[in-house]
Structure formats: structure tokens, C-alpha cells
């Protein structure tokens, strides 16, 4: 269930930034296939992802973000950020 909600939030970022319907978002939705995907859209995607998931990307991750990822990659991305790890620890309240 959480992965589905996460994917919905992730897709919403792309629909908002690019002004497209969710049904056009697929594995081929990338910088190479989307004419509108320029540096401004890139930064808007990153900013909205950071806001939506309460995460911070490293500069090298931002430069490498050139396509819509699969749901599994989204989950990995969110779990891999220090902010997400800290939030997980804080929610448990035990530091473990």
C-alpha cells in the first residue's frame, strides 16, 4: 500500500511539472524522449520531489536524474536519503 501511495505522489510530481496526464508516464518518459525536459524542468522535478518526500538530493544525484524511475527505484531513492533515514529513526523513537 505504501509503495502505491509513494508512486502516486511521484507521478503527481511529473504531471505537475510537465503538465501531462498520468497515463503518459512510462519507462520511456525521459530527458531524451520529452522535448520539454530542459534544465528548468529538471530543477522543478528535483525541488518538488524533495518537498513531496522530505528528502535532499546530492548534487551528483541531481545531475544523473534524467528519466522517470520505476516504482521500485522511487522507494529505493526515498529510503536512501539521509532525511528519510532520520525520519524513520525518529518515528520509531528508539534510535534503532
PDB file of C-alpha atoms in Angstrom:
ATOM      1  CA  UNK A   1       0.000   0.000   0.000  1.00  0.00           C
ATOM      2  CA  UNK A   2       2.747   2.478   0.921  1.00  0.00           C
ATOM      3  CA  UNK A   3       4.554   1.839  -2.366  1.00  0.00           C
ATOM      4  CA  UNK A   4       1.360   2.604  -4.301  1.00  0.00           C
ATOM      5  CA  UNK A   5       0.894   5.886  -2.433  1.00  0.00           C
ATOM      6  CA  UNK A   6       4.548   6.725  -2.974  1.00  0.00           C
ATOM      7  CA  UNK A   7       4.221   6.017  -6.704  1.00  0.00           C
ATOM      8  CA  UNK A   8       1.105   8.196  -6.904  1.00  0.00           C
ATOM      9  CA  UNK A   9       2.930  11.075  -5.232  1.00  0.00           C
ATOM     10  CA  UNK A  10       5.922  10.533  -7.505  1.00  0.00           C
ATOM     11  CA  UNK A  11       3.745  10.545 -10.629  1.00  0.00           C
ATOM     12  CA  UNK A  12       1.997  13.693  -9.433  1.00  0.00           C
ATOM     13  CA  UNK A  13       5.361  15.484  -9.438  1.00  0.00           C
ATOM     14  CA  UNK A  14       5.769  14.733 -13.139  1.00  0.00           C
ATOM     15  CA  UNK A  15       2.177  15.590 -14.037  1.00  0.00           C
ATOM     16  CA  UNK A  16       2.529  18.939 -12.265  1.00  0.00           C
ATOM     17  CA  UNK A  17       5.948  19.858 -13.643  1.00  0.00           C
ATOM     18  CA  UNK A  18       5.340  18.748 -17.229  1.00  0.00           C
ATOM     19  CA  UNK A  19       1.590  19.350 -17.408  1.00  0.00           C
ATOM     20  CA  UNK A  20       0.877  15.856 -18.725  1.00  0.00           C
ATOM     21  CA  UNK A  21      -1.711  13.236 -17.879  1.00  0.00           C
ATOM     22  CA  UNK A  22      -0.550  10.384 -15.668  1.00  0.00           C
ATOM     23  CA  UNK A  23      -1.229   7.834 -18.419  1.00  0.00           C
ATOM     24  CA  UNK A  24       1.692   9.192 -20.497  1.00  0.00           C
ATOM     25  CA  UNK A  25       4.165   8.474 -17.695  1.00  0.00           C
ATOM     26  CA  UNK A  26       6.006   5.277 -18.512  1.00  0.00           C
ATOM     27  CA  UNK A  27       9.524   3.868 -18.508  1.00  0.00           C
ATOM     28  CA  UNK A  28      10.317   5.868 -21.649  1.00  0.00           C
ATOM     29  CA  UNK A  29       9.456   9.227 -20.077  1.00  0.00           C
ATOM     30  CA  UNK A  30      12.949  10.731 -20.003  1.00  0.00           C
ATOM     31  CA  UNK A  31      15.067  13.713 -20.952  1.00  0.00           C
ATOM     32  CA  UNK A  32      15.746  12.024 -24.289  1.00  0.00           C
ATOM     33  CA  UNK A  33      12.099  11.452 -25.187  1.00  0.00           C
ATOM     34  CA  UNK A  34      10.388  14.529 -23.700  1.00  0.00           C
ATOM     35  CA  UNK A  35      11.034  17.698 -25.682  1.00  0.00           C
ATOM     36  CA  UNK A  36      10.071  19.953 -22.762  1.00  0.00           C
ATOM     37  CA  UNK A  37      12.572  18.330 -20.372  1.00  0.00           C
ATOM     38  CA  UNK A  38      15.109  21.128 -20.022  1.00  0.00           C
ATOM     39  CA  UNK A  39      17.242  22.319 -17.105  1.00  0.00           C
ATOM     40  CA  UNK A  40      14.369  24.334 -15.617  1.00  0.00           C
ATOM     41  CA  UNK A  41      12.043  21.325 -15.670  1.00  0.00           C
ATOM     42  CA  UNK A  42      14.866  19.216 -14.222  1.00  0.00           C
ATOM     43  CA  UNK A  43      15.249  21.553 -11.260  1.00  0.00           C
ATOM     44  CA  UNK A  44      11.489  21.793 -10.791  1.00  0.00           C
ATOM     45  CA  UNK A  45      11.225  17.990 -10.672  1.00  0.00           C
ATOM     46  CA  UNK A  46      14.019  17.793  -8.105  1.00  0.00           C
ATOM     47  CA  UNK A  47      12.600  20.604  -5.967  1.00  0.00           C
ATOM     48  CA  UNK A  48       9.117  19.098  -5.952  1.00  0.00           C
ATOM     49  CA  UNK A  49      10.452  15.603  -5.199  1.00  0.00           C
ATOM     50  CA  UNK A  50      12.455  16.976  -2.284  1.00  0.00           C
ATOM     51  CA  UNK A  51       9.387  18.806  -0.974  1.00  0.00           C
ATOM     52  CA  UNK A  52       6.981  15.911  -1.550  1.00  0.00           C
ATOM     53  CA  UNK A  53       9.138  13.241   0.078  1.00  0.00           C
ATOM     54  CA  UNK A  54      11.002  15.470   2.565  1.00  0.00           C
ATOM     55  CA  UNK A  55      14.360  14.453   1.154  1.00  0.00           C
ATOM     56  CA  UNK A  56      17.508  16.193  -0.093  1.00  0.00           C
ATOM     57  CA  UNK A  57      19.383  15.048  -3.165  1.00  0.00           C
ATOM     58  CA  UNK A  58      23.134  15.239  -3.513  1.00  0.00           C
ATOM     59  CA  UNK A  59      24.352  17.366  -6.477  1.00  0.00           C
ATOM     60  CA  UNK A  60      25.633  14.291  -8.324  1.00  0.00           C
ATOM     61  CA  UNK A  61      22.221  12.630  -7.951  1.00  0.00           C
ATOM     62  CA  UNK A  62      20.519  15.699  -9.410  1.00  0.00           C
ATOM     63  CA  UNK A  63      22.757  15.645 -12.474  1.00  0.00           C
ATOM     64  CA  UNK A  64      22.046  11.961 -13.038  1.00  0.00           C
ATOM     65  CA  UNK A  65      18.282  12.311 -12.737  1.00  0.00           C
ATOM     66  CA  UNK A  66      17.273  12.271 -16.391  1.00  0.00           C
ATOM     67  CA  UNK A  67      14.284   9.918 -16.523  1.00  0.00           C
ATOM     68  CA  UNK A  68      11.182   8.940 -14.602  1.00  0.00           C
ATOM     69  CA  UNK A  69      12.207   5.974 -12.495  1.00  0.00           C
ATOM     70  CA  UNK A  70      10.303   2.767 -11.804  1.00  0.00           C
ATOM     71  CA  UNK A  71       8.275   2.495  -8.576  1.00  0.00           C
ATOM     72  CA  UNK A  72      10.944   0.266  -7.010  1.00  0.00           C
ATOM     73  CA  UNK A  73      13.598   2.860  -7.809  1.00  0.00           C
ATOM     74  CA  UNK A  74      11.444   5.546  -6.191  1.00  0.00           C
ATOM     75  CA  UNK A  75      11.226   3.542  -2.996  1.00  0.00           C
ATOM     76  CA  UNK A  76      14.990   2.978  -3.023  1.00  0.00           C
ATOM     77  CA  UNK A  77      15.599   6.664  -3.716  1.00  0.00           C
ATOM     78  CA  UNK A  78      13.480   7.821  -0.802  1.00  0.00           C
ATOM     79  CA  UNK A  79      14.891   5.207   1.597  1.00  0.00           C
ATOM     80  CA  UNK A  80      18.466   6.048   0.603  1.00  0.00           C
ATOM     81  CA  UNK A  81      18.340   9.698   1.611  1.00  0.00           C
ATOM     82  CA  UNK A  82      19.689  10.795   4.998  1.00  0.00           C
ATOM     83  CA  UNK A  83      16.484  12.736   5.731  1.00  0.00           C
ATOM     84  CA  UNK A  84      14.392   9.616   5.170  1.00  0.00           C
ATOM     85  CA  UNK A  85      16.658   7.545   7.371  1.00  0.00           C
ATOM     86  CA  UNK A  86      16.491  10.158  10.129  1.00  0.00           C
ATOM     87  CA  UNK A  87      12.696  10.349   9.851  1.00  0.00           C
ATOM     88  CA  UNK A  88      12.471   6.579  10.126  1.00  0.00           C
ATOM     89  CA  UNK A  89      14.558   6.578  13.289  1.00  0.00           C
ATOM     90  CA  UNK A  90      12.537   9.471  14.717  1.00  0.00           C
ATOM     91  CA  UNK A  91       9.228   7.690  14.028  1.00  0.00           C
ATOM     92  CA  UNK A  92      10.431   4.568  15.839  1.00  0.00           C
ATOM     93  CA  UNK A  93      11.607   6.680  18.739  1.00  0.00           C
ATOM     94  CA  UNK A  94      14.197   4.112  19.798  1.00  0.00           C
ATOM     95  CA  UNK A  95      17.198   5.082  17.672  1.00  0.00           C
ATOM     96  CA  UNK A  96      17.449   1.513  16.352  1.00  0.00           C
TER      97      UNK A  96
END
